[in-house]
mmCIF file of C-alpha atoms and ligand atoms in Angstrom:
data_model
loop_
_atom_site.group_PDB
_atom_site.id
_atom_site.type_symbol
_atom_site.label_atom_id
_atom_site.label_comp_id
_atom_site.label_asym_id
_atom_site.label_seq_id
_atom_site.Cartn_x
_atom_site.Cartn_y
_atom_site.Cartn_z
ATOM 1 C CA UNK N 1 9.791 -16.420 15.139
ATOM 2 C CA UNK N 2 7.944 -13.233 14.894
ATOM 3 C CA UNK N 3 6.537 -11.376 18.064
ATOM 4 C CA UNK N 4 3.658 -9.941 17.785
ATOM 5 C CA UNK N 5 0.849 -7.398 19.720
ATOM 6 C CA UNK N 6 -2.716 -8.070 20.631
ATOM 7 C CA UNK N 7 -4.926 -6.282 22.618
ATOM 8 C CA UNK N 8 -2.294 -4.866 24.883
ATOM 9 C CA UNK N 9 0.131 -7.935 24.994
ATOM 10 C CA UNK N 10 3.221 -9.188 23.113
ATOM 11 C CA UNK N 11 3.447 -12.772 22.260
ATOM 12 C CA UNK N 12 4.864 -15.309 19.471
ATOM 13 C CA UNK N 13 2.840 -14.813 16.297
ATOM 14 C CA UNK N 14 1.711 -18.348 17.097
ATOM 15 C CA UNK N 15 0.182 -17.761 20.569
ATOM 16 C CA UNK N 16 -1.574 -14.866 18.985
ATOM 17 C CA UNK N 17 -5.716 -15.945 18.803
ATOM 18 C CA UNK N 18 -8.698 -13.723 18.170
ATOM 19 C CA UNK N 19 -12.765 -14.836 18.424
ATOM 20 C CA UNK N 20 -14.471 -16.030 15.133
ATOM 21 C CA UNK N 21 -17.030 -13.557 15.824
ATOM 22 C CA UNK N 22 -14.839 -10.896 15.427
ATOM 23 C CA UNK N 23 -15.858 -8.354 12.136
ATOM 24 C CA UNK N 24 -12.654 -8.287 10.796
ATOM 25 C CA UNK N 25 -12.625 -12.158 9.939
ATOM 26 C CA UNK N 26 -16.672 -12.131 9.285
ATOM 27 C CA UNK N 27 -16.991 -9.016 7.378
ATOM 28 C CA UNK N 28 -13.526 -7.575 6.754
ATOM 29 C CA UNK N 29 -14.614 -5.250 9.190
ATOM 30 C CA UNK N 30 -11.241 -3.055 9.374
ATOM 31 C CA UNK N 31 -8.364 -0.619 8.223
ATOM 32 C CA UNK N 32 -4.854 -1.415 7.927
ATOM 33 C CA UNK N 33 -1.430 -0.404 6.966
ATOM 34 C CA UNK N 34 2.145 -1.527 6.692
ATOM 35 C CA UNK N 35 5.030 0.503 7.770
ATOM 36 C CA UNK N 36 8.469 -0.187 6.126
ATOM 37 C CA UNK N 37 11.294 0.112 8.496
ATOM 38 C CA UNK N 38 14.887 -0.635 7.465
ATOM 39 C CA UNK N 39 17.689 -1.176 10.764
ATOM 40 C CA UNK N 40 15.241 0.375 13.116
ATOM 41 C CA UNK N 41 14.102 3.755 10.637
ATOM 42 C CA UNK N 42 10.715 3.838 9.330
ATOM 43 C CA UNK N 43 9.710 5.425 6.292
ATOM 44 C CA UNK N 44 6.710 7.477 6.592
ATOM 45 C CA UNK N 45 5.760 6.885 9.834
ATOM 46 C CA UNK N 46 3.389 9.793 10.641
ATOM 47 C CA UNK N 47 1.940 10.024 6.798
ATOM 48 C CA UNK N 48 0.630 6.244 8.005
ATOM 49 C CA UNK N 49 -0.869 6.700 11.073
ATOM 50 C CA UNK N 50 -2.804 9.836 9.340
ATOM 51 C CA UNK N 51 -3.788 7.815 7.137
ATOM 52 C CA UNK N 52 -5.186 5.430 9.085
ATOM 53 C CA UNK N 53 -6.524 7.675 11.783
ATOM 54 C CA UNK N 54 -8.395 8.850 8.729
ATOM 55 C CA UNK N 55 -9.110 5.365 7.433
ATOM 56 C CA UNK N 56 -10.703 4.415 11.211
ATOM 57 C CA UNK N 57 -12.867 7.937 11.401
ATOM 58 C CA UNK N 58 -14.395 6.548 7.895
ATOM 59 C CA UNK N 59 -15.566 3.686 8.752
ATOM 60 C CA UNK N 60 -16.710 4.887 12.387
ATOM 61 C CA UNK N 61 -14.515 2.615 14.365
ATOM 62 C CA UNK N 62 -13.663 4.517 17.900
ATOM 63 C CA UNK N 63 -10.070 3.698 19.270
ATOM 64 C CA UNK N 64 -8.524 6.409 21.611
ATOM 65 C CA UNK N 65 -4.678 5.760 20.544
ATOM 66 C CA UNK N 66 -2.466 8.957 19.616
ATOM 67 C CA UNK N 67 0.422 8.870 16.922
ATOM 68 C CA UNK N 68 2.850 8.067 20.431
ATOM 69 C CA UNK N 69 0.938 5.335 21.301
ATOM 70 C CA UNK N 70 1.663 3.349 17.399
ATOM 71 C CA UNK N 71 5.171 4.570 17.403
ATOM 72 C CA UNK N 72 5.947 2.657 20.907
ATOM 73 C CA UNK N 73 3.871 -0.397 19.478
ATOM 74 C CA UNK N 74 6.300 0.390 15.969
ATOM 75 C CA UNK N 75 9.383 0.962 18.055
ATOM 76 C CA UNK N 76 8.352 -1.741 20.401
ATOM 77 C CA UNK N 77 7.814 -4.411 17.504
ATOM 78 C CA UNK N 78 11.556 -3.620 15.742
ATOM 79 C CA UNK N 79 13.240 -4.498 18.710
ATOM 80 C CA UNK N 80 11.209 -7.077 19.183
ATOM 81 C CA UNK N 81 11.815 -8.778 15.913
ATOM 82 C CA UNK N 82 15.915 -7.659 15.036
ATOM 83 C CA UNK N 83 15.567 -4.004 13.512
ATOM 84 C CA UNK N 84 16.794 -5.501 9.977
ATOM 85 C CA UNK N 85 14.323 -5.235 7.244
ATOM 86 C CA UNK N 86 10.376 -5.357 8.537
ATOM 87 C CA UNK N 87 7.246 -4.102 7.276
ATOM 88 C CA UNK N 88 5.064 -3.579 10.415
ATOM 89 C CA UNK N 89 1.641 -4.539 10.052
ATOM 90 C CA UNK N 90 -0.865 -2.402 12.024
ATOM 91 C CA UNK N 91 -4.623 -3.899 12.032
ATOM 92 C CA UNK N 92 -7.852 -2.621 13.747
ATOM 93 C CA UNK N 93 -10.966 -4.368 13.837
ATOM 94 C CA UNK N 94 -14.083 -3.233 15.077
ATOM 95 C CA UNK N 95 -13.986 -6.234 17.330
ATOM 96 C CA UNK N 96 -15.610 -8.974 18.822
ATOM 97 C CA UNK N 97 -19.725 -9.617 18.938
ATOM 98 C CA UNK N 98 -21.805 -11.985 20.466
ATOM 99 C CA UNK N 99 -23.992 -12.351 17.299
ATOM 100 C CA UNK N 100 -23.366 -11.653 13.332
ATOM 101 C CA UNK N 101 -25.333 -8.995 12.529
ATOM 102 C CA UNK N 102 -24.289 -6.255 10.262
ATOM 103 C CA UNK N 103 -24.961 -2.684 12.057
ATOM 104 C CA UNK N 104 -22.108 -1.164 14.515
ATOM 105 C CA UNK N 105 -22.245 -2.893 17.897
ATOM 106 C CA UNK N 106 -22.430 -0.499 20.513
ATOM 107 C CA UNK N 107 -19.914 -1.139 23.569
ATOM 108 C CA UNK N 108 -17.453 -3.531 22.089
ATOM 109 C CA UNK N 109 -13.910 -2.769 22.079
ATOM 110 C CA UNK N 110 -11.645 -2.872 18.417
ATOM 111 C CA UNK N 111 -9.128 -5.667 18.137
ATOM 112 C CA UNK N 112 -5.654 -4.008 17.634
ATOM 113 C CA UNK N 113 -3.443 -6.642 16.209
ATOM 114 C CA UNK N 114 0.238 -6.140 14.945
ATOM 115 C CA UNK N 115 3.199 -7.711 13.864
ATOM 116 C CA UNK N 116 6.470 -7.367 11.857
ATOM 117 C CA UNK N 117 7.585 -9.340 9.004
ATOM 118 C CA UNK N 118 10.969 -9.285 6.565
ATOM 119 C CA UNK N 119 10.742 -7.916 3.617
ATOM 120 C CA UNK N 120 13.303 -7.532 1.215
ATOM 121 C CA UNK N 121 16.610 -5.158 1.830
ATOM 122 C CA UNK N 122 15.278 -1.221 0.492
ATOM 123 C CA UNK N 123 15.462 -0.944 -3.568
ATOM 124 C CA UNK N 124 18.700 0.610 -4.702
ATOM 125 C CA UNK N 125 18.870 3.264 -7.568
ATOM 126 C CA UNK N 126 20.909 1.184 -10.368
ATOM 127 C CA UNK N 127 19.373 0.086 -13.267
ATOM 128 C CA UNK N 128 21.482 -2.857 -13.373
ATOM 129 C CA UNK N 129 20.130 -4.617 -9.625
ATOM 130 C CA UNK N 130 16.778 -3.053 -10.158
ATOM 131 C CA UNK N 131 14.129 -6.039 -10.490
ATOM 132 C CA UNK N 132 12.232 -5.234 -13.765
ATOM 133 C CA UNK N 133 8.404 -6.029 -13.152
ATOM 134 C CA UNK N 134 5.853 -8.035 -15.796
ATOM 135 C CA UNK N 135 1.737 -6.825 -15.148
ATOM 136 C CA UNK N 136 -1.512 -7.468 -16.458
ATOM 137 C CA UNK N 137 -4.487 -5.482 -16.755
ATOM 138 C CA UNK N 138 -7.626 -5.661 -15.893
ATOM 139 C CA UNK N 139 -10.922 -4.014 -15.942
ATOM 140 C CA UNK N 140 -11.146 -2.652 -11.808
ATOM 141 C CA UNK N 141 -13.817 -4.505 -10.550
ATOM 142 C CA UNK N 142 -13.716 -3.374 -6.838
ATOM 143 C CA UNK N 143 -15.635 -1.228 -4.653
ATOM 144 C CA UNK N 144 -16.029 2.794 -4.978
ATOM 145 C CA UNK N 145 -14.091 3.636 -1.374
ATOM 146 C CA UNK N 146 -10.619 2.634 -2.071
ATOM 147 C CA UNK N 147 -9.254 5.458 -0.789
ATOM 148 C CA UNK N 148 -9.822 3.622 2.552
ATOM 149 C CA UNK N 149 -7.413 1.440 3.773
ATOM 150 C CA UNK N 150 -9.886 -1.665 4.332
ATOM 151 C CA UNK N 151 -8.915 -5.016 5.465
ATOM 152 C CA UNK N 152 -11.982 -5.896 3.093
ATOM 153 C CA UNK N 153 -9.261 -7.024 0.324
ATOM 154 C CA UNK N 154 -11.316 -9.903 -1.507
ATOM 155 C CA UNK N 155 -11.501 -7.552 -4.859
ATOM 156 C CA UNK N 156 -7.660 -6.883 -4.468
ATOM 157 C CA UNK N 157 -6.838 -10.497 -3.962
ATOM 158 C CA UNK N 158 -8.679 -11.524 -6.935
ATOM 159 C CA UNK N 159 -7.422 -8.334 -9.328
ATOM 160 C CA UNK N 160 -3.509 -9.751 -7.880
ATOM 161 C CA UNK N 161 -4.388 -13.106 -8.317
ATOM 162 C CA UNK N 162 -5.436 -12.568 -12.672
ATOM 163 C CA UNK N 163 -1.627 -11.302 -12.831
ATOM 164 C CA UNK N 164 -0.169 -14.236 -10.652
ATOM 165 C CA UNK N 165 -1.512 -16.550 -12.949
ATOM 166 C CA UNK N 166 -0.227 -15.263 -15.892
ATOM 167 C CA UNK N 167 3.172 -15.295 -14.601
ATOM 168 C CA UNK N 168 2.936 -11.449 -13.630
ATOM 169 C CA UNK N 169 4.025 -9.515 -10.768
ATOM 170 C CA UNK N 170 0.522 -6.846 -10.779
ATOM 171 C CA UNK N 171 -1.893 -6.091 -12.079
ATOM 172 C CA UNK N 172 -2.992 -2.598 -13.404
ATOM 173 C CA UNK N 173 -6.400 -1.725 -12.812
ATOM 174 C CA UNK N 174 -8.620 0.245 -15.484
ATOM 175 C CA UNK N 175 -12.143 2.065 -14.820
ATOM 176 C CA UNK N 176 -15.319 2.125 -16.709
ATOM 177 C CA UNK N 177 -13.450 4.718 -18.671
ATOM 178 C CA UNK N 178 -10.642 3.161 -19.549
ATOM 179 C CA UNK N 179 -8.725 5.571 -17.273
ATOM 180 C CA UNK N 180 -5.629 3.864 -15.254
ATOM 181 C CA UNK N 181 -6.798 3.487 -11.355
ATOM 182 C CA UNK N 182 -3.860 1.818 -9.556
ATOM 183 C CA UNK N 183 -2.569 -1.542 -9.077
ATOM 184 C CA UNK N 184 -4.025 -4.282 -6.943
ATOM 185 C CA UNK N 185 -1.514 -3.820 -4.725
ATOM 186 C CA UNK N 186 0.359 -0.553 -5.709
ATOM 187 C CA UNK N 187 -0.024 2.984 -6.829
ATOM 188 C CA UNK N 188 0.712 3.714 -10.770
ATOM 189 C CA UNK N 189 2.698 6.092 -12.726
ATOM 190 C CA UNK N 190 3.633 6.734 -16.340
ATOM 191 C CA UNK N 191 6.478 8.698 -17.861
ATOM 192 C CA UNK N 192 5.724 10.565 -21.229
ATOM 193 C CA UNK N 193 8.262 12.689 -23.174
ATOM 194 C CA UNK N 194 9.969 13.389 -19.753
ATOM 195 C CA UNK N 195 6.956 14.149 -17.555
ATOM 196 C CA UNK N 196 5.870 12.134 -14.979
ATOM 197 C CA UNK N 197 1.920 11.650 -14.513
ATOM 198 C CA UNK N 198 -0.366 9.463 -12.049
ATOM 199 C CA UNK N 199 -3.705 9.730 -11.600
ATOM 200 C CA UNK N 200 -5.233 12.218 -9.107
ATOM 201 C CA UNK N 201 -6.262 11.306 -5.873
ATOM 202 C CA UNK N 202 -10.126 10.477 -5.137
ATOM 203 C CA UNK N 203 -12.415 7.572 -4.587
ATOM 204 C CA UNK N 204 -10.785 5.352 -7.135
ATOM 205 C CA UNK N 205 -7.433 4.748 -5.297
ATOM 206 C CA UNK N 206 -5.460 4.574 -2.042
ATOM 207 C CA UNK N 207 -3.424 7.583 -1.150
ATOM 208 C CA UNK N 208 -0.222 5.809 -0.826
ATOM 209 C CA UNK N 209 2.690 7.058 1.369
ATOM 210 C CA UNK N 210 4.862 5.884 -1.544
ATOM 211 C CA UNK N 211 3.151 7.998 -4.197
ATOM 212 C CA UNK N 212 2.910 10.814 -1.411
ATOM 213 C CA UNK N 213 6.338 10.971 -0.672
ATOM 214 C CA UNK N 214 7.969 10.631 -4.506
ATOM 215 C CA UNK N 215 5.517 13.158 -5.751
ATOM 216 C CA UNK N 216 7.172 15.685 -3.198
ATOM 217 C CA UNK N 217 10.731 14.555 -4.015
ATOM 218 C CA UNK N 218 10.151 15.358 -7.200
ATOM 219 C CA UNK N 219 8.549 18.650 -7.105
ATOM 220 C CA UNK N 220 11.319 19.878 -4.278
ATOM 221 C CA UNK N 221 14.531 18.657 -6.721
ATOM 222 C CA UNK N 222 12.278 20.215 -9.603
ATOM 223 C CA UNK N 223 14.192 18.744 -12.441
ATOM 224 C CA UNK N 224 11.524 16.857 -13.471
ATOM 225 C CA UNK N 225 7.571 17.681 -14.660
ATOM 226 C CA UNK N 226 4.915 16.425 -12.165
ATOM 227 C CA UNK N 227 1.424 16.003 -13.232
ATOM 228 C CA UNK N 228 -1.529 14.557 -11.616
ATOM 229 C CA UNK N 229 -4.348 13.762 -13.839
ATOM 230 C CA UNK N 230 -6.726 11.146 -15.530
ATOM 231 C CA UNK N 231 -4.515 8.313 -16.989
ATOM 232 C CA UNK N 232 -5.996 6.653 -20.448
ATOM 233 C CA UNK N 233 -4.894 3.713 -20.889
ATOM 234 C CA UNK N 234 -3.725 3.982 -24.208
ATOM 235 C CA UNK N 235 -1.122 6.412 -22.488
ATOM 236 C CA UNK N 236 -0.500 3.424 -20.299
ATOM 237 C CA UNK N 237 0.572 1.577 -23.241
ATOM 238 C CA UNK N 238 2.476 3.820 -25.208
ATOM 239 C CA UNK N 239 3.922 5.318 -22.334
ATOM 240 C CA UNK N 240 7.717 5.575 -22.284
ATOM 241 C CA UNK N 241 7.959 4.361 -18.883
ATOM 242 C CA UNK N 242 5.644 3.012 -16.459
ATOM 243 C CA UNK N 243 5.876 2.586 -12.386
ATOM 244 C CA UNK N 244 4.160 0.731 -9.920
ATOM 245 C CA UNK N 245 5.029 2.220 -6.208
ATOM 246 C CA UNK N 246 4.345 0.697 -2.647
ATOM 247 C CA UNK N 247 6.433 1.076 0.684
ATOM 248 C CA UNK N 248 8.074 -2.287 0.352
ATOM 249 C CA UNK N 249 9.034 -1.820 -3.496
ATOM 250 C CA UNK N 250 9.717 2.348 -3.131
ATOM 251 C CA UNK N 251 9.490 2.631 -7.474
ATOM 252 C CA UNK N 252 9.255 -0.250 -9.542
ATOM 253 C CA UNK N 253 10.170 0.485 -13.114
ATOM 254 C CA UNK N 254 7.711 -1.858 -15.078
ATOM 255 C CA UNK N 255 8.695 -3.430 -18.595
ATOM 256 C CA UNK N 256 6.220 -5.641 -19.747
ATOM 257 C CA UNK N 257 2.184 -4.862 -19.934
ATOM 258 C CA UNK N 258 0.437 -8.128 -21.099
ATOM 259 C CA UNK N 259 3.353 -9.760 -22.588
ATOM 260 C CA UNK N 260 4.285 -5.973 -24.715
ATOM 261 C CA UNK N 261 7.333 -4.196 -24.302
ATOM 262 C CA UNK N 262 6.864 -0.463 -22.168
ATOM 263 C CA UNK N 263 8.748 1.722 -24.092
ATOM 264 C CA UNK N 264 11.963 0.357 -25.166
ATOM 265 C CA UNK N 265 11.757 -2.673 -23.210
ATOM 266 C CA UNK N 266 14.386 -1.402 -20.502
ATOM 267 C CA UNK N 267 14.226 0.213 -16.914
ATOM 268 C CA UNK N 268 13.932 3.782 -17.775
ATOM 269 C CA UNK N 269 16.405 6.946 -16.735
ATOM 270 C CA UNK N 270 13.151 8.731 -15.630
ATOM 271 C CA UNK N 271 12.909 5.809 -13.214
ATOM 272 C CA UNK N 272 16.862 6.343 -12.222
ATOM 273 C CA UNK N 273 16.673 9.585 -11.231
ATOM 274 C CA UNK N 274 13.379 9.236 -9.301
ATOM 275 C CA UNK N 275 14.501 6.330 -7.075
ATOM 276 C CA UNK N 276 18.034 8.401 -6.694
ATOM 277 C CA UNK N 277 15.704 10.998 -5.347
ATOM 278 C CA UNK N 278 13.109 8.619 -3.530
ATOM 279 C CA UNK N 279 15.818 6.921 -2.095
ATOM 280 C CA UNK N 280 17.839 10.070 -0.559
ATOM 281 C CA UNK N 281 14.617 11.590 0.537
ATOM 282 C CA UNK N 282 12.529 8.569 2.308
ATOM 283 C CA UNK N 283 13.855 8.868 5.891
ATOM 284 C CA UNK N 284 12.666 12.565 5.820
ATOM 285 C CA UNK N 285 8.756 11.853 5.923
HETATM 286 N N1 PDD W 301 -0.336 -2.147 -0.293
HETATM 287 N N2 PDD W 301 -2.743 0.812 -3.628
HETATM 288 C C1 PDD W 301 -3.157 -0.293 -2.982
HETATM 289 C C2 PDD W 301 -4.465 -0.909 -3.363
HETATM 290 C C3 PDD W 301 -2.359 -0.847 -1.963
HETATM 291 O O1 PDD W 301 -2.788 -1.952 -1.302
HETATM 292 C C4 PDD W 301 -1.116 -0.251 -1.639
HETATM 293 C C5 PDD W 301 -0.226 -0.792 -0.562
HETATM 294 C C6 PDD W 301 -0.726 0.907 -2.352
HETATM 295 C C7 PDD W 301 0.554 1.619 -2.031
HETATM 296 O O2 PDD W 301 0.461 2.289 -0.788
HETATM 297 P P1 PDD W 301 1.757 2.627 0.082
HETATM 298 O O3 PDD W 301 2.675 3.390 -0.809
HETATM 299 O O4 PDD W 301 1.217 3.451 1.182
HETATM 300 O O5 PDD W 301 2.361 1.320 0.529
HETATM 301 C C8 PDD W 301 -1.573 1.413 -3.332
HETATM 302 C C9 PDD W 301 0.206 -2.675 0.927
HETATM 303 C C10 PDD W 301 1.669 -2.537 1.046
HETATM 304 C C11 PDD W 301 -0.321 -4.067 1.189
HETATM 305 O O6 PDD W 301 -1.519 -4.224 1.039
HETATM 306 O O7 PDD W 301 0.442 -4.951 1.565
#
């Protein structure tokens, strides 16, 4: 049983009940995030509540909470639920209406809900245990803000759900362009002739705490060439190696793209040395 936090109380998930009328169900009217947190350390705690203290002032939804208040809610919710392996889900609406009508309400409160959930024990840096991950593309079909954490997810769902039925773990996501976005789920990386490139941040793709926190691993160790720029996707596929990151799966080497081998087939020493480093560095941000 998982306890959970709305509007100011705990309570079993179960007992946990918000109004119909409220956006987030009718219009997906809400930011998110998920904090991973392994025997009672998070990983990136303050780079996610920035980011979604950012995500809220976007969208114009008002709540008065400071990073103190989420990390008691955080700290509150691991002890809660065991401290062993949780992703903590942090969700604001803009709250409850009497009516369904698209403009801002004035004078209703947001609906802060939270809860924590297992996820699986923290990648480790060995090429033999790590899990090797199949993807799709897809042309990216979604909206033009997803650099904002919205609980508005239908165009993820269905960009996930093209992959999940062809047996595939993600999807990567390509622009008009034919430039490499992210993943419906994840942030995405390639590794060419020992560099490792992802696509700059703007419009086109979350900032993710993941991709945040390995690109400054890397560029503090040094060993290895960073670059952020446009992604083709014919790089994508003839790429030596290519990664999918999120906070629950740190770096995922990736070694299939539609059924074709990435590279040699195999998860790649590029990958090795970046988890080594992701892995040693995560408890730092
Ligand atoms: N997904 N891009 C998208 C579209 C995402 O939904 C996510 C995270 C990421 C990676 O962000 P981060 O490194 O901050 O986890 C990139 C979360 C985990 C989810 O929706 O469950």
């Amino acid at each position: 049983m998982s306890i959970a936090y709305l509007d100011g109380s705990y309570m079993p998930i179960e007992q946990a009940k918000i109004s119909p009328m409220d956006r987030g169900f009718l219009f997906g009217d809400g930011i998110y995030e998920v904090v991973p947190s392994y025997a009672g350390k998070m990983v990136g705690f303050g780079p996610h509540i920035a980011r979604m203290q950012n995500g809220l002032a976007a969208v114009g939804i008002k709540l008065d909470w400071s990073e103190d208040n989420w990390a008691e809610l955080c700290n509150r919710l691991i002890n809660e639920n065991g401290a062993g392996n949780l992703g903590i889900y942090l969700h604001v609406s803009r709250g409850a209406d009497s009516k369904r009508f698209h403009a801002f309400p004035d004078n209703i409160a947001p609906t802060v809900f939270a809860y924590a959930f297992e996820i699986a024990p923290p990648p480790v840096a060995d090429k033999a245990l790590a899990k090797a991950y199949k993807v799709s593309t897809t042309r990216d079909l979604r909206w033009e803000r997803c650099h904002i954490k919205s609980t508005a997810l239908l165009g993820n769902v269905l960009h996930f759900q093209h992959g999940y039925e062809r047996g595939h773990d993600e999807t990567l996501l390509f622009n008009a362009n034919n430039e490499l976005t992210e993943a419906s789920a994840c942030n995405a990386f390639i590794v060419k002739d020992g560099k490792v490139i992802t696509p700059p941040l703007d419009n086109q793709l979350l900032p993710g705490i993941t991709r945040h926190i390995l690109l400054d691993v890397l560029r503090r160790d040094g060993s290895i060439a960073v670059e952020e720029r446009s992604v083709s996707m014919d790089e994508v596929l003839n790429a030596d190696e290519v990664w999918i990151t999120s906070s629950s799966k740190e770096v995922a080497p990736v070694t299939q793209i539609d059924g074709k081998a990435v590279g040699n087939g195999e998860v790649g020493e590029v990958w090795l040395a970046a988890q080594t480093l992701y892995s040693a560095g995560k408890f730092d941000y």
